[in-house]
Coordinates of C-alpha atoms in Angstrom, one line a residue:
M117 CA 120.3 105.5 139.6
K118 CA 118.5 106.3 136.3
R119 CA 117.6 104.1 133.4
F120 CA 117.6 105.2 129.8
F121 CA 116.7 103.7 126.4
T122 CA 118.1 104.4 123.0
S123 CA 118.4 102.8 119.6
D124 CA 119.9 102.9 116.1
W125 CA 123.1 104.7 116.6
H126 CA 124.7 102.9 113.6
L127 CA 128.2 103.9 114.7
N128 CA 130.8 103.8 111.9
S129 CA 128.1 104.0 109.2
A130 CA 129.1 106.2 106.3
L131 CA 125.5 106.5 105.0
I132 CA 123.2 106.7 108.1
N133 CA 123.7 110.5 108.7
K134 CA 122.3 111.2 105.2
Y135 CA 119.6 108.5 105.3
A136 CA 118.3 109.6 108.8
H137 CA 118.8 113.3 108.2
R138 CA 121.1 113.7 111.2
P139 CA 122.7 117.1 112.0
V140 CA 126.4 115.9 111.5
A141 CA 127.5 114.5 108.2
D142 CA 131.0 113.2 109.2
A143 CA 130.8 109.6 110.4
K144 CA 133.4 109.9 113.1
L145 CA 132.2 113.2 114.5
A146 CA 128.6 111.9 114.5
A147 CA 129.6 108.8 116.3
Q148 CA 131.6 110.7 118.9
G149 CA 128.7 113.1 119.3
L150 CA 126.4 110.2 120.3
V151 CA 128.9 108.8 122.8
D152 CA 129.5 112.3 124.3
M153 CA 125.7 112.8 124.5
C154 CA 125.3 109.5 126.4
N155 CA 128.1 110.4 128.9
K156 CA 126.5 113.8 129.5
L157 CA 123.1 112.3 130.4
A158 CA 124.1 109.0 132.0
G159 CA 126.7 108.5 134.7
P160 CA 128.5 105.4 136.1
E161 CA 125.5 104.5 138.3
D162 CA 123.0 104.7 135.5
T163 CA 121.9 102.1 133.0
V164 CA 121.5 102.5 129.2
I165 CA 119.7 99.9 127.1
H166 CA 120.5 100.2 123.4
V167 CA 117.7 98.6 121.4
G168 CA 119.6 97.4 118.3
D169 CA 121.8 98.5 115.5
F170 CA 124.6 99.9 117.6
I171 CA 127.6 99.6 115.2
L172 CA 128.8 98.5 111.8
E173 CA 132.2 96.7 111.6
G174 CA 133.8 95.9 108.2
Y175 CA 130.7 95.5 106.1
D176 CA 126.9 95.9 106.3
R177 CA 124.3 93.2 106.6
H178 CA 124.2 92.8 102.8
G179 CA 127.9 92.1 102.6
K180 CA 128.6 95.6 101.2
E181 CA 131.6 97.7 102.3
E182 CA 130.5 101.1 101.1
D183 CA 128.2 101.7 104.1
C184 CA 131.2 101.3 106.6
A185 CA 133.4 104.4 107.2
K186 CA 137.1 103.8 107.0
D187 CA 139.5 103.9 109.9
M188 CA 136.9 103.9 112.6
P189 CA 137.2 102.5 116.2
K190 CA 135.9 99.0 116.9
Q191 CA 133.0 98.3 119.2
D192 CA 135.2 97.7 122.2
A193 CA 136.9 101.1 121.8
W194 CA 133.5 102.9 121.7
M195 CA 132.2 100.9 124.6
K196 CA 135.2 101.9 126.8
Q197 CA 134.3 105.5 126.4
I198 CA 130.8 105.1 127.7
K199 CA 130.5 105.7 131.4
A200 CA 127.1 104.2 132.1
K201 CA 126.2 100.5 132.4
F202 CA 125.5 99.9 128.7
F203 CA 123.6 96.9 127.3
C204 CA 123.0 96.2 123.6
I205 CA 120.0 94.4 122.2
E206 CA 120.6 92.7 118.9
G207 CA 119.4 94.6 115.8
N208 CA 119.2 93.5 112.1
H209 CA 122.5 95.3 111.4
D210 CA 124.2 93.6 114.4
T211 CA 123.3 90.0 113.5
G212 CA 126.2 87.7 113.0
H213 CA 129.1 90.1 112.5
N214 CA 128.8 93.5 114.2
G215 CA 129.8 93.0 117.7
E216 CA 128.3 91.4 120.8
S217 CA 124.7 91.9 122.0
A218 CA 123.2 91.0 125.4
A219 CA 119.9 89.6 124.0
K220 CA 117.4 89.8 121.2
C221 CA 114.6 90.8 123.6
L222 CA 114.3 91.9 127.3
L223 CA 111.4 91.8 129.6
L224 CA 111.1 94.7 132.1
D225 CA 108.8 96.9 134.2
L226 CA 108.6 100.7 133.6
N227 CA 106.6 101.2 136.9
Q228 CA 103.8 99.6 138.8
N229 CA 101.3 100.5 136.1
Y230 CA 103.4 99.2 133.1
R231 CA 104.8 95.8 133.9
G232 CA 106.0 93.0 131.6
V233 CA 107.1 95.5 128.9
T234 CA 109.2 93.9 126.1
C235 CA 112.2 95.6 124.6
G236 CA 113.4 94.5 121.2
H237 CA 114.7 96.0 118.0
H238 CA 111.8 95.3 115.6
P239 CA 108.2 96.6 115.9
S240 CA 105.5 94.1 116.4
Y241 CA 104.4 94.0 112.8
C242 CA 107.8 92.8 111.6
K243 CA 108.4 89.1 111.1
E244 CA 111.5 89.4 113.3
Y245 CA 109.4 90.7 116.3
A246 CA 110.7 89.1 119.4
G247 CA 108.2 90.4 122.0
N248 CA 105.1 88.8 123.3
Y249 CA 101.4 89.5 123.2
G250 CA 100.5 89.5 126.9
S251 CA 98.9 92.4 128.6
T252 CA 101.4 94.9 129.9
S253 CA 99.1 97.1 132.0
K254 CA 96.4 96.5 134.5
H255 CA 94.4 99.2 132.6
G256 CA 93.6 97.2 129.5
K257 CA 94.7 94.2 127.5
I258 CA 97.3 95.9 125.4
H259 CA 101.0 94.9 125.3
I260 CA 103.7 97.6 125.3
H261 CA 106.9 97.0 123.3
L262 CA 109.9 99.4 123.2
C263 CA 111.6 99.2 119.8
G264 CA 113.8 100.9 117.3
H265 CA 114.4 100.1 113.6
V266 CA 112.1 102.8 112.1
H267 CA 114.3 105.8 112.8
G268 CA 112.1 108.9 112.7
K269 CA 109.0 107.5 111.0
W270 CA 106.8 107.5 114.1
L271 CA 107.0 107.8 117.9
L272 CA 104.2 105.5 118.8
L273 CA 102.2 102.9 116.8
F274 CA 99.4 100.7 117.8
D275 CA 99.4 97.3 116.1
S276 CA 95.7 96.4 116.2
V277 CA 96.2 92.8 114.9
R278 CA 98.5 91.8 117.7
R279 CA 97.2 94.4 120.2
V280 CA 100.7 95.8 120.7
L281 CA 101.5 99.4 121.5
N282 CA 105.0 100.1 120.0
I283 CA 107.1 102.9 121.4
N284 CA 110.1 104.0 119.3
V285 CA 113.1 104.8 121.5
G286 CA 115.5 105.6 118.6
V287 CA 117.8 108.6 118.6
D288 CA 116.2 110.0 115.4
V289 CA 112.8 110.5 117.0
W290 CA 114.2 111.7 120.3
E291 CA 116.4 114.5 118.9
Q292 CA 119.7 112.6 119.1
K293 CA 119.2 112.0 122.8
L294 CA 118.6 109.1 125.3
V295 CA 115.1 108.7 126.5
R296 CA 114.5 108.1 130.2
D297 CA 111.9 105.6 131.4
A298 CA 110.0 108.4 133.1
E299 CA 109.6 110.1 129.7
I300 CA 108.1 106.9 128.3
T301 CA 105.6 106.5 131.1
N302 CA 104.6 110.1 130.7
L303 CA 104.0 109.4 127.0
L304 CA 102.0 106.3 127.9
D305 CA 99.9 108.2 130.5
Y306 CA 99.0 110.8 127.9
F307 CA 98.1 108.1 125.4
K308 CA 96.1 106.1 127.9
A309 CA 94.1 109.1 129.0
N310 CA 93.1 110.0 125.4
F311 CA 93.2 106.9 123.2
W312 CA 93.7 103.7 125.2
T313 CA 90.0 102.8 125.7
K314 CA 89.1 103.7 122.1
I315 CA 91.7 101.5 120.5
A316 CA 91.1 98.7 123.0
N317 CA 87.3 98.6 122.2
D318 CA 87.4 99.4 118.5
R319 CA 90.4 97.9 116.8
S320 CA 89.1 98.2 113.2
R321 CA 88.8 102.0 113.4
W322 CA 92.2 102.4 115.1
S323 CA 94.1 99.9 113.0
N324 CA 97.8 100.8 113.0
F325 CA 97.2 104.1 114.6
S326 CA 100.4 106.1 114.9
I327 CA 101.7 109.4 116.3
S328 CA 104.8 111.2 115.2
R329 CA 107.0 113.1 117.7
Q330 CA 105.8 116.4 116.3
E331 CA 102.2 115.4 116.5
F332 CA 102.6 114.3 120.1
E333 CA 104.3 117.5 121.1
K334 CA 101.4 119.5 119.6
F335 CA 98.9 117.2 121.3
K336 CA 100.7 117.6 124.7
L337 CA 100.7 121.4 124.4
A338 CA 97.0 121.5 123.5
H339 CA 96.2 119.1 126.3
L340 CA 98.2 121.3 128.9
A341 CA 96.4 124.4 127.6
E342 CA 93.0 122.7 128.0
V343 CA 93.9 121.6 131.5
K344 CA 95.0 125.2 132.4
A345 CA 91.8 126.6 131.0
Q346 CA 89.7 124.1 133.0
R347 CA 91.5 125.0 136.2
Q348 CA 90.9 128.7 135.5
V349 CA 87.1 128.1 135.0
R350 CA 86.9 126.1 138.3
K351 CA 88.8 128.9 140.0
E352 CA 86.4 131.6 138.7
E353 CA 83.4 129.5 139.7
K354 CA 84.8 129.1 143.2
H355 CA 85.4 132.9 143.5
A356 CA 81.9 133.6 142.1
K357 CA 80.3 131.5 144.8
K358 CA 82.2 133.6 147.4
G359 CA 81.0 136.8 145.7
L360 CA 84.5 137.9 144.8
T361 CA 85.1 140.0 141.7
P362 CA 88.1 139.4 139.5
E363 CA 89.6 142.7 140.7
E364 CA 89.2 141.7 144.3
C365 CA 90.8 138.3 143.6
E366 CA 93.8 140.0 142.0
R367 CA 94.2 142.4 144.9
R368 CA 94.2 139.6 147.4
K369 CA 96.7 137.7 145.3
L370 CA 99.1 140.6 145.3
E371 CA 98.8 141.1 149.0
A372 CA 99.6 137.4 149.7
M373 CA 102.6 137.7 147.4
K374 CA 103.9 140.8 149.2
K375 CA 103.5 139.0 152.6
K376 CA 105.6 136.1 151.3
G377 CA 108.2 138.5 149.9
L378 CA 107.7 137.4 146.3
I379 CA 107.2 140.9 145.1

């Protein structure tokens, strides 16, 4: 069984594909694409938590009809297509008229290192924030909150006033895909290793520190390259202590691979 998060599908919206720069312009094709994507990644035994703004029905939150595409399926019809156990958290476009939601905020554990994580539509700096400010991790008094609402503006944002680390799980920052909880913990592990102590001890300097998806991918690649380089240095130092030349090391490596039938 796997658990996934997502947000801000805005099914049946006529304007969201242009606003969020999504790859498919047609509202019905875009909506069907998100449902098909969900079914491809998550099966009947899996759980998907949608963190707000799932669908528009009839009119938008301002009472305007032009944002709602015509002749679109209702929420129940879309939900029947989804294979996974699917739970909706209420978003600002859901409130009052756009279908049923399970809750405004959920409390959950990602793993033993990240417990008491909140999951709600709005980031912590919004007045509608429904999370809490308790410590989420045993590795520092910072609360972790999974949210949506901001589409592709940022992937991760640290709210220094409330000491909340916001993680955006919306489809527009995760390339129109669900995000698994393991991906979120990997993101948090990278962040903790490089920034956690800094922002925890010097809030003024790291006020509202944020990382976009593109910045994180560049950072991760650079980090992996650095780790690989460090491993190579340690390997060379180890061989040097044994008096082995690079040529001798390569010869031994090839011999070992031949014995294993790899070459």
